[in-house]
Amino acid sequence: MTVTAASLPSTVAVPRPGRWPLVGVFALLFLVAAQVTAVMISVPDRDMGHLQKIMYVHVPAAWITFCAFFVVAICSLKVLWKGGERDDLLAASAAEVGAVFNALTLMLGMIWGKPTWGVWWTWDARLTSTLVLLLIFIGYLSLRSFIDEPERRAKWSAAVGVLGAINVPIVYLSVRWWRTLHQVQSAPSTLDPAYTLGLRLNAFAFLFVMIYLVRRRYEAAALVRAAERADESLALGGR
Amino acid sequence: MDAMNLRFVVAAYAVAWAVMGSYALYVHATLRRAREMFERSGDRAKGES
């Protein structure tokens, strides 16, 4: 037996799946098509050879990390400004997805770094600031699991979310501020035109995957919150 | 050299798919559990009334 969203007392509307499963299928197919196209059409780089193909997963993963933490920053500011459960749950969902893409960026960077730099890891400004970003958002997610009271959790994690997101422009500009081992940003303007289509396609594919994952994670969080509120209300005698 | 480079490329794509795939599975499992929890709480509310 199921209940409708309206029958449960909650300040956050329970989202319905709607056409999101189809969005997921589209994102998956787009990702496969983008990766196959990029790998097939890109010629080996003069210096790096086939290693250049790692760019099509490493760079979009980094961009999507920034996008996810931008969502965290906007939603966290809204929570601090006027409160709101929806923004709190959306920020938490985006933070989790962002942390996954952040970790993926670091792993892919290490796999790319070993054959090109000769080391898996170095305390380069870009690498270190990206690691710090990941640690901040792991801290953000840990903080949320330590605080039980929803309102206090929302305010405290929003403050950490805003502070954490301030690190995003530092990570982005670190390759310009401190000229160390990592190359300058890979973007259509800094790339050979032969590689831009593949990079753009994969950036959009990763974006669709991120949007889908954030939405589904938000849906799960909103359902849990609605269930918790219903149980609380029941425990208080239906008030 | 090229064969060695290709191994790193394959490893990178394998890691990317493994991480995104496992996280997507985790999200779907979380969503399924959340839906069940929501339905159970609805049933309890109905039983009480």
GROMACS .gro file of C-alpha atoms in nm, chain A residues 15-25 89-90 93 96-97 208-223, chain B residues 23-24 26-32 34-35:
model
   43
   15PRO     CA    1   0.955   1.448  -0.583
   16ARG     CA    2   0.813   1.199  -0.829
   17PRO     CA    3   1.032   0.998  -1.066
   18GLY     CA    4   0.848   1.137  -1.372
   19ARG     CA    5   1.065   1.101  -1.680
   20TRP     CA    6   1.394   1.091  -1.488
   21PRO     CA    7   1.458   0.721  -1.561
   22LEU     CA    8   1.450   0.814  -1.931
   23VAL     CA    9   1.693   1.100  -1.865
   24GLY     CA   10   1.925   0.842  -1.708
   25VAL     CA   11   1.908   0.618  -2.016
   89LEU     CA   12   1.882   1.844   0.051
   90LEU     CA   13   1.982   1.963  -0.295
   93SER     CA   14   2.300   1.567  -0.300
   96GLU     CA   15   2.798   1.387  -0.261
   97VAL     CA   16   2.801   1.370  -0.642
  208PHE     CA   17   2.393   1.500  -1.811
  209VAL     CA   18   2.520   1.220  -1.585
  210MET     CA   19   2.574   1.469  -1.301
  211ILE     CA   20   2.229   1.625  -1.338
  212TYR     CA   21   2.069   1.280  -1.337
  213LEU     CA   22   2.262   1.159  -1.032
  214VAL     CA   23   2.198   1.478  -0.832
  215ARG     CA   24   1.826   1.462  -0.909
  216ARG     CA   25   1.795   1.095  -0.810
  217ARG     CA   26   2.000   1.145  -0.494
  218TYR     CA   27   1.780   1.443  -0.405
  219GLU     CA   28   1.471   1.231  -0.466
  220ALA     CA   29   1.598   0.966  -0.222
  221ALA     CA   30   1.688   1.227   0.042
  222ALA     CA   31   1.346   1.395   0.013
  223LEU     CA   32   1.166   1.061   0.050
  262TYR     CA   33   2.804   0.528  -0.766
  263ALA     CA   34   2.500   0.509  -0.997
  265TYR     CA   35   2.454   0.304  -0.501
  266VAL     CA   36   2.219   0.595  -0.585
  267HIS     CA   37   1.958   0.357  -0.726
  268ALA     CA   38   1.981   0.128  -0.422
  269THR     CA   39   1.948   0.431  -0.191
  270LEU     CA   40   1.646   0.550  -0.387
  271ARG     CA   41   1.481   0.208  -0.366
  273ALA     CA   42   1.407   0.546   0.053
  274ARG     CA   43   1.092   0.462  -0.144
   0.00000   0.00000   0.00000
